[in-house]
Coordinates of C-alpha atoms and ligand atoms in Angstrom, one line a residue:
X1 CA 5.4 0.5 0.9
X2 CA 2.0 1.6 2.1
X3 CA -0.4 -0.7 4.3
X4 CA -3.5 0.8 4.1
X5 CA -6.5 -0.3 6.5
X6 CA -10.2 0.4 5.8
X7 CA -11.5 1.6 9.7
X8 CA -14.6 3.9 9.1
X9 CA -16.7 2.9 6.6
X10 CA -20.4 4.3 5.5
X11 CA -22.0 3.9 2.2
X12 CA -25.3 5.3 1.3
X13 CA -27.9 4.4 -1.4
X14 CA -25.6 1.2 -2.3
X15 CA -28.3 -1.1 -3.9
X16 CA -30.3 -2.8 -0.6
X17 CA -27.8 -1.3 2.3
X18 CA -28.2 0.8 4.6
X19 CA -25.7 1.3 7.2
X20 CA -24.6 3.8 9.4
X21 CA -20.6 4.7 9.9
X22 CA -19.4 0.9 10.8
X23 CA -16.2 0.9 12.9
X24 CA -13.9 -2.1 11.2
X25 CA -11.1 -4.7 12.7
X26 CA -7.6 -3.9 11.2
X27 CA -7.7 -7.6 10.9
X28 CA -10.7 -9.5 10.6
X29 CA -13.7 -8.9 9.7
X30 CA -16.9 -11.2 9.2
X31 CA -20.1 -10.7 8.0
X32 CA -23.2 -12.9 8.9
X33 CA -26.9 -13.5 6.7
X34 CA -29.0 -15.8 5.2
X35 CA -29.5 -15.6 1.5
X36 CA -30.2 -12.4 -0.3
X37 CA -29.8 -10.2 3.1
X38 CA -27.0 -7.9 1.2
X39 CA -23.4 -9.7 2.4
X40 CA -22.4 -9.3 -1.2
X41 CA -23.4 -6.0 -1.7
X42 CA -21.3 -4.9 1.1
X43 CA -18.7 -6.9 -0.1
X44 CA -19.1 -4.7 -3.8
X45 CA -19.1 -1.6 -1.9
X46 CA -16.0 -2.1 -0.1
X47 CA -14.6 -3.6 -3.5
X48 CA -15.4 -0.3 -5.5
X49 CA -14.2 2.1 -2.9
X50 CA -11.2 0.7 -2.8
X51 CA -10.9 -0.2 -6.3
X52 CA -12.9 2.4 -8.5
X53 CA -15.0 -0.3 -10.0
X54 CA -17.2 -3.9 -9.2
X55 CA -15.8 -6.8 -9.5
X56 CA -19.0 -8.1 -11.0
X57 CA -18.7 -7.9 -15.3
X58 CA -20.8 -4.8 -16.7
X59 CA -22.2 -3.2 -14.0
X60 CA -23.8 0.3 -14.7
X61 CA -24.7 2.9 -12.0
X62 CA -28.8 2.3 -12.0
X63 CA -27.8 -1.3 -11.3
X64 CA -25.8 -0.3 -7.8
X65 CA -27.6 2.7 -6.9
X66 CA -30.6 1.5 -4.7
X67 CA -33.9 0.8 -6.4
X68 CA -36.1 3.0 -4.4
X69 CA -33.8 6.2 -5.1
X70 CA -35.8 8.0 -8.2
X71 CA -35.0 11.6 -7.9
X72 CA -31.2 12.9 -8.5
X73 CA -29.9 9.6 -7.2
X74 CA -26.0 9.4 -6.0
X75 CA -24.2 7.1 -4.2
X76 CA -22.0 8.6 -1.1
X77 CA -19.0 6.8 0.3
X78 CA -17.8 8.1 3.8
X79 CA -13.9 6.1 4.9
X80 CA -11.5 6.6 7.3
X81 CA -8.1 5.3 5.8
X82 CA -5.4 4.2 7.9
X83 CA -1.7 3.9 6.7
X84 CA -0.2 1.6 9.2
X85 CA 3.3 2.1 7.7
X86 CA 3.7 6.4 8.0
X87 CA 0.9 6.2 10.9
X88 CA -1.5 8.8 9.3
X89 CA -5.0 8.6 8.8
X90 CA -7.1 9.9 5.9
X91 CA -10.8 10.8 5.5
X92 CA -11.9 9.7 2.6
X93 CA -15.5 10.6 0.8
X94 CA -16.9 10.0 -2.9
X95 CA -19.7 10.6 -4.6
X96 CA -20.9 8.4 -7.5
X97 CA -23.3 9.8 -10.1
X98 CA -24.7 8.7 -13.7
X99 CA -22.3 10.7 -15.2
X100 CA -19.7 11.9 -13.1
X101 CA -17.6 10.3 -10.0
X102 CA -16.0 13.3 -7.4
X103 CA -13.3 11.9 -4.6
X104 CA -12.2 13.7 -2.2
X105 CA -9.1 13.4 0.3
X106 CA -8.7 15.3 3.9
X107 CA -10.7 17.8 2.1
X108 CA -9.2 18.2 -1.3
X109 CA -10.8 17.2 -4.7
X110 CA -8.9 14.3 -6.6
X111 CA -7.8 15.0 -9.5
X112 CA -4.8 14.2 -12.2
X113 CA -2.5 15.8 -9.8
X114 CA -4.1 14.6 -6.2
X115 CA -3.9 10.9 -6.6
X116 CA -6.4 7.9 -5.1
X117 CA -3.6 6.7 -1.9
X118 CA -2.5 3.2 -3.5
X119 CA -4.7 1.0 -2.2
X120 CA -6.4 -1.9 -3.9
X121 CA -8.6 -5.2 -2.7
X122 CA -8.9 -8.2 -4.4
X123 CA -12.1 -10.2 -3.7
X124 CA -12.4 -13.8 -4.1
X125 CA -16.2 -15.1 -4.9
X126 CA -17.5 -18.4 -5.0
X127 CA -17.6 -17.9 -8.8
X128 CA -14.2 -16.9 -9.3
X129 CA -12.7 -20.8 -9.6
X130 CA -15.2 -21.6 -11.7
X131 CA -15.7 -19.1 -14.2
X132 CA -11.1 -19.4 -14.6
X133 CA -12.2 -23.5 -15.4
X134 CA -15.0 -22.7 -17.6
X135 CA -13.7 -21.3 -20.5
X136 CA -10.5 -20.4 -21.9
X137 CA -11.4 -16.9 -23.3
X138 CA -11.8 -16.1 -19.2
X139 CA -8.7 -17.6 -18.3
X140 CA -6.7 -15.4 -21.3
X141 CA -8.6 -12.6 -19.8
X142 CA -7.7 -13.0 -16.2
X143 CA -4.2 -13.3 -17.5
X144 CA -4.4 -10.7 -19.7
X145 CA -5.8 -8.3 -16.9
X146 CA -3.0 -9.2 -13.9
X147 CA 0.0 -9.3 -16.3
X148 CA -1.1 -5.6 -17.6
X149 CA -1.5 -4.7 -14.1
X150 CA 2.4 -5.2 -13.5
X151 CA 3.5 -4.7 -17.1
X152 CA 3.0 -1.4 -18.4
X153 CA 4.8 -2.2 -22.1
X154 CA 2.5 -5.5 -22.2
X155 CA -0.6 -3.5 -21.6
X156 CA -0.1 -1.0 -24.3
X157 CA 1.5 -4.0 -26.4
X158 CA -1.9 -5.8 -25.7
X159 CA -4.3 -3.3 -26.8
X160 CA -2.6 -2.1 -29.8
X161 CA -2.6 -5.3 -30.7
X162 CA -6.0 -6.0 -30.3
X163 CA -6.8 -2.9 -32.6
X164 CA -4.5 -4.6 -35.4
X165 CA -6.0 -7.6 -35.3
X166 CA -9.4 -6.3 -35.8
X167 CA -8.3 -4.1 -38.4
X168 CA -6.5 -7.7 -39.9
X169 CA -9.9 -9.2 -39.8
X170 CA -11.5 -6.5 -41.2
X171 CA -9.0 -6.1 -44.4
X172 CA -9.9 -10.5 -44.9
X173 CA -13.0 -10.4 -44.8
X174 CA -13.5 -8.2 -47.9
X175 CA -13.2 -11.4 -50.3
X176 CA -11.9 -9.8 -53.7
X177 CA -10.1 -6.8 -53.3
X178 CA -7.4 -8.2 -50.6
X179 CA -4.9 -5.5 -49.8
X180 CA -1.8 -7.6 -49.8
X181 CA 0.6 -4.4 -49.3
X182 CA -1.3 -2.9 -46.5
X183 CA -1.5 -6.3 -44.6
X184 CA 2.1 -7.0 -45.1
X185 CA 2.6 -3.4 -43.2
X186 CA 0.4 -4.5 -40.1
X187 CA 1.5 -7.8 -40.0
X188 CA 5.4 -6.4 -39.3
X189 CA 3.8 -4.6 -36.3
X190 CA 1.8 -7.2 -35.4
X191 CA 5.2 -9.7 -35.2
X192 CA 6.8 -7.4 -33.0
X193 CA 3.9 -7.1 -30.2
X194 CA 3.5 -11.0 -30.4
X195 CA 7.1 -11.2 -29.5
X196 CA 6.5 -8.7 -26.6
X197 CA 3.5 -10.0 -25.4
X198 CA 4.6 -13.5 -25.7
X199 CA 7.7 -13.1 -23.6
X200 CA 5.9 -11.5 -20.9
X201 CA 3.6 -14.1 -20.9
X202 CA 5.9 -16.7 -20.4
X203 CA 8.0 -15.1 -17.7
X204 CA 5.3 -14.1 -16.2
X205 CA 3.7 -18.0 -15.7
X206 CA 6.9 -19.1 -15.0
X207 CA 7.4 -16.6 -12.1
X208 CA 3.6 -18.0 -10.9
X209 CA 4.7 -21.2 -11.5
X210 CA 7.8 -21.1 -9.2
X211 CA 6.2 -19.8 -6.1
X212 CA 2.7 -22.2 -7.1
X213 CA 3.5 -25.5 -4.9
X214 CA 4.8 -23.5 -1.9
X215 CA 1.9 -20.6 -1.8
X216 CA -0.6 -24.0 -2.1
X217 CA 0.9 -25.5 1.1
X218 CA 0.9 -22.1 3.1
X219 CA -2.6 -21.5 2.3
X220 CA -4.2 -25.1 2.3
X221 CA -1.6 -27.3 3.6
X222 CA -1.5 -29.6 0.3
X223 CA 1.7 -30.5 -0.9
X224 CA 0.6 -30.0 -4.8
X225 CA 3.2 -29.8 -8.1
X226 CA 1.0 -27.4 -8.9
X227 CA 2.0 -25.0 -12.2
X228 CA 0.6 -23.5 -15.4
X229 CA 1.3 -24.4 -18.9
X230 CA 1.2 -22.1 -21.4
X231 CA -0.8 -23.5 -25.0
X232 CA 0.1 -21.5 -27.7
X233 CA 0.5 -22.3 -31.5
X234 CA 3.2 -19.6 -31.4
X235 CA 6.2 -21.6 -30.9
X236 CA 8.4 -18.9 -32.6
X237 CA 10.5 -16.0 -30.5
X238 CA 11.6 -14.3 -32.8
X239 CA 9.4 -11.1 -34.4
X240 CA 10.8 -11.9 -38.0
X241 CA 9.8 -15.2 -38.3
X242 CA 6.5 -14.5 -36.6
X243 CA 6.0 -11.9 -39.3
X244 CA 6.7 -15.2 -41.9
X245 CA 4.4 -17.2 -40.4
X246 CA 2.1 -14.5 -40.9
X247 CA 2.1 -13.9 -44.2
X248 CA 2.2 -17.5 -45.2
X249 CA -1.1 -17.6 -43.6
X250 CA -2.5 -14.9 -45.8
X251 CA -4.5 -17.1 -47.9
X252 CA -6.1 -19.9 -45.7
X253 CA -6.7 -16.2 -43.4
X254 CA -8.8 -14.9 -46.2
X255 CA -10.5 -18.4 -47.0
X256 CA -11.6 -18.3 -43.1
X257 CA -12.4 -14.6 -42.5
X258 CA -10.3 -14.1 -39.9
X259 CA -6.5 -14.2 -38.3
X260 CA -5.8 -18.2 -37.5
X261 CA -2.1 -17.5 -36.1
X262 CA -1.1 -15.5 -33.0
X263 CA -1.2 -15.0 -29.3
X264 CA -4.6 -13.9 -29.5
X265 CA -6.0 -17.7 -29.1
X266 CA -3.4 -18.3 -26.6
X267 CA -4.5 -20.5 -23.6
X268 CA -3.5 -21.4 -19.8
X269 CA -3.5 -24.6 -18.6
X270 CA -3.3 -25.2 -14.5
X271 CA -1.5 -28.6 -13.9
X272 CA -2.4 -30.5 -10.5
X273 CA 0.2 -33.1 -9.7
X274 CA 0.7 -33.9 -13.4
X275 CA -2.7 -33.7 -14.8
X276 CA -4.8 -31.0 -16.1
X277 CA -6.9 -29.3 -13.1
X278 CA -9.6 -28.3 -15.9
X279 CA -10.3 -31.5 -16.6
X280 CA -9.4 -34.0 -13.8
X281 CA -9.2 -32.2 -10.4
X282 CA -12.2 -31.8 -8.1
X283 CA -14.1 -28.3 -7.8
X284 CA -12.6 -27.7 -4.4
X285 CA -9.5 -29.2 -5.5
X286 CA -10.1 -26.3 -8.8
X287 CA -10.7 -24.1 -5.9
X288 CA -7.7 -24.5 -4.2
X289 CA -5.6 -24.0 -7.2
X290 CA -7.6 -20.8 -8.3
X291 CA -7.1 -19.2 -4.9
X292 CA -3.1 -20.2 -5.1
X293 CA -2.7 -18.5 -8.2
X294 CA -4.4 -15.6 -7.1
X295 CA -2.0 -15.3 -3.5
X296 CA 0.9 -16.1 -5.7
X297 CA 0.1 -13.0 -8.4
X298 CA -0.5 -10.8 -5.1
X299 CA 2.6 -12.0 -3.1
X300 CA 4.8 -12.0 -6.4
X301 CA 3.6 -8.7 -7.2
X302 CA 2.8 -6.8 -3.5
X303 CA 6.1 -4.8 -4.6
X304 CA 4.8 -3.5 -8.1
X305 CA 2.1 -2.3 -6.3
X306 CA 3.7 -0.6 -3.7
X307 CA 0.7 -1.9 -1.4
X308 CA -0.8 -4.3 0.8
X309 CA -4.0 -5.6 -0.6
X310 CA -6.9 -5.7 1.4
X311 CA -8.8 -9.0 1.1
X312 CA -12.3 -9.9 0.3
X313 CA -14.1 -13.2 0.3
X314 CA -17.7 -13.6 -0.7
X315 CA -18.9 -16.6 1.0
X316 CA -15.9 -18.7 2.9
X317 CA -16.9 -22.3 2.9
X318 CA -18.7 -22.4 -0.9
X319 CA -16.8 -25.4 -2.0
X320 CA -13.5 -25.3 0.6
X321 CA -14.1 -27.8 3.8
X322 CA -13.2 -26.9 6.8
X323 CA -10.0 -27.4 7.3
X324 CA -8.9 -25.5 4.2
X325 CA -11.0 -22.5 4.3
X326 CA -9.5 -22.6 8.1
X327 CA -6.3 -22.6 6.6
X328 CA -6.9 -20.0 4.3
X329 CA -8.0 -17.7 7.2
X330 CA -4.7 -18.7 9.2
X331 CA -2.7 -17.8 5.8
X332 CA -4.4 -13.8 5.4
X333 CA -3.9 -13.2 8.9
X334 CA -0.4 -14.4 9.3
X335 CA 0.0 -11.7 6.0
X336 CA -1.1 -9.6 8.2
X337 CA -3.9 -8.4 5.0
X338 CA -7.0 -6.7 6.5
X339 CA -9.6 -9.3 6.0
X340 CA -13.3 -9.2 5.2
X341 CA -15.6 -12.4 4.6
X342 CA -18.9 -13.0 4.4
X343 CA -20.6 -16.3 5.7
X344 CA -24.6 -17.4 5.6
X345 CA -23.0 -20.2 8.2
X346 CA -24.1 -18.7 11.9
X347 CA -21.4 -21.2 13.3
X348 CA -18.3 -20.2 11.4
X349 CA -19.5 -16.7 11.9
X350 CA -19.3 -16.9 15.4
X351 CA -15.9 -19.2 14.8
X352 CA -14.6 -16.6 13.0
X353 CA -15.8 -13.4 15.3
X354 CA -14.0 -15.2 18.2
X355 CA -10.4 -15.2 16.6
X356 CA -8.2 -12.7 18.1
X357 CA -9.0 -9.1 16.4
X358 CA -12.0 -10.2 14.5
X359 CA -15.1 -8.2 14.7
X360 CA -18.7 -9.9 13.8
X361 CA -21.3 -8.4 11.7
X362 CA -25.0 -9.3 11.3
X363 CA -26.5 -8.0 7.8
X364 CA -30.3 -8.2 7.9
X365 CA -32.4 -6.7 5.3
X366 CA -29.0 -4.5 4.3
X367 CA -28.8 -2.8 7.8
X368 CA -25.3 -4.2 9.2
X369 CA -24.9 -4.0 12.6
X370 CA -21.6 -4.5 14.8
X371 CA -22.6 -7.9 17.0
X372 CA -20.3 -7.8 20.9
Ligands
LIG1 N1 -29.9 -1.6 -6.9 C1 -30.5 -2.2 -5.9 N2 -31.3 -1.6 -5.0 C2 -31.9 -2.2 -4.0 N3 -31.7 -3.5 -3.7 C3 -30.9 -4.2 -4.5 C4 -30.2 -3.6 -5.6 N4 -29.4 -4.5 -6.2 C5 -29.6 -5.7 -5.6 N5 -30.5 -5.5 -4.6 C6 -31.0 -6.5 -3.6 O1 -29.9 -7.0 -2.9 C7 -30.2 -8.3 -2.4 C8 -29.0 -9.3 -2.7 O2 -28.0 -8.9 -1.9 P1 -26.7 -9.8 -1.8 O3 -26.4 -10.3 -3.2 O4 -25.7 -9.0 -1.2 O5 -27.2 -11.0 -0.9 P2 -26.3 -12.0 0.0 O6 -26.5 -11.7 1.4 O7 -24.9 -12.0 -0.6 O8 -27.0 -13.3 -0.4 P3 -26.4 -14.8 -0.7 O9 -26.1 -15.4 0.7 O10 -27.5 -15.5 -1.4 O11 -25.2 -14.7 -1.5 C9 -31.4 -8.8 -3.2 O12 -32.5 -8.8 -2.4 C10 -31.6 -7.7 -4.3 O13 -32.9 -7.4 -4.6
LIG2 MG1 -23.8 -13.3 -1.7

């Protein structure tokens, strides 16, 4: 299992930073500024070195590349990677472009053969909790994209499906000339990736949903029965019958214009002692179950990944009191995950920068400096 550790860090022409090598804790790391100064920009940066891509929803290179860059701009990353578990270090250094992305390890151009070392970072932003409440599209989406993390047969199950769907909704929609043979054929395939991807998705939640409560009193301290429910109209297991089901629904399918049966308008329910969290729990109380379901996924799954993740979190006490986001702080370090948050609070900065191993940061204007 490797535990990688981000020590040496530089990026240059990252939208509004610009820093110089910056010499990281193995533990904690916090970074301090008021509004707009570039915490979550460094946050990003960190986030797409580590993970190949932002954690913000379409972003395109002239929108991370720095404004003031007009001739041949590229982005430069400069790392030093340490793998606490062999002992080794690694210099690390990438190049982002327009059109082309080079990485390079101890030298040597990455490639099919010369893998990224397995390292990922999962970033929490005050966002996250609420975009998971707001609509149920994101929440199939943020299952969709964790379980195909872990699941290789659901991933490919997933997209294939996806295509046949379309291709469904394309053959109904052309009102007089329905081509009942050649639906019959997709709908047979279709059955059988419902089947797939529906048993994955329930063994999946009810893995989450063992570990839940006690990941929710590590972190926060709150003894919660907290769990997900799955809400799906596909209460059959079995691909045959789903392939039934299917083709009964031929006609009210055409009369619509598009597929009303499948795992496709699946949704996720989180439960908070009994009652749905969408709709009755608080929005730190929302918080508090997002963050458990994302430190269950990452402790369930730490072993699929082969990896320690490193953590990220945009803005510590959006939302979270003090005594849980102090709790949350206790709970990453006592993981022992290399930890980097970003606060515009001078006072939980300074908290924060006194715990054993922390080092503070102050971002002004993008320049980050290392504050003794
Ligand atoms: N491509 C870019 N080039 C230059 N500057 C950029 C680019 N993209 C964003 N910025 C600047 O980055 C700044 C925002 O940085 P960031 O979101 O990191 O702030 P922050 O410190 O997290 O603030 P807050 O506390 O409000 O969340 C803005 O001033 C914005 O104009
Ligand atoms: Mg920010």
């Amino acid at each position: 299992m490797n535990f990688f550790r981000i020590r040496k860090f530089q990026v240059n022409n990252f939208r509004n930073l610009l820093t110089g090598p910056l010499d990281f804790s193995e533990n904690l790391n916090c970074f301090f500024g008021n509004n707009g100064n570039g915490k979550t920009n460094l946050l990003e940066a960190l986030y797409i070195f580590s993970n190949k891509k932002s954690f913000r929803k379409n972003v395109s290179f002239p929108q991370i590349c720095s404004f003031s860059l007009v001739e041949n701009p590229h982005i430069y990353f400069f790392a030093t990677l340490e793998d606490h578990a062999f002992q080794k270090q690694h210099q690390i250094s990438g190049k982002i472009g327009p059109i082309e992305n080079e990485w390079y390890i101890d030298g040597s151009r990455l490639g099919k053969k010369n893998q990224f070392p397995n390292f990922k970072s999962i970033i929490m932003t005050p966002f996250d909790a609420h975009l998971f409440f707001i609509s149920s599209k994101n929440r199939r989406d943020w299952f969709d994209r964790h379980l195909s993390k872990v699941n290789d047969e659901y991933r490919k199950s997933l997209q294939r499906y996806g295509m046949l769907i379309k291709h469904r909704n394309n053959l109904l929609k052309i009102k007089f000339t329905l081509d009942l043979l050649q639906i019959k054929a997709i709908d047979r395939e279709i059955a059988q990736h419902m089947e797939i991807l529906l048993k994955a998705r329930h063994s999946f939640i009810q893995s989450l949903s063992e570990v839940l409560p006690s990941i929710c009193f590590a972190i926060f301290g709150e003894t919660v029965n907290l769990s997900i429910k799955m809400c799906t109209e596909v209460t059959l297991w079995n691909n045959l019958d789903i392939f039934e089901c299917l083709q009964r629904n031929v006609v009210l399918d055409q009369k619509k214009g598009h597929t009303t049966y499948g795992v496709h308008l699946d949704d996720y329910e989180m439960i908070w002692n009994g009652q749905s969290a969408e709709n009755y729990a608080s929005t730190g109380q929302q918080k508090v179950s997002y963050f458990s379901l994302l430190f269950a996924y990452t402790e369930l799954f730490r072993y699929n990944f082969k990896s320690y993740p490193i953590v990220l979190i945009d803005d510590i006490t959006s939302e979270l009191d003090t005594l849980r986001w102090k709790k949350l702080i206790d709970y990453v370090l006592s993981k022992n995950y290399q930890t980097f948050i970003s606060t515009t609070s001078e006072s939980v900065w300074e908290g924060l920068g006194n715990l054993k191993n922390a080092k503070k940061f102050l971002i002004k204007n993008g320049e980050v400096s290392l504050v003794i």
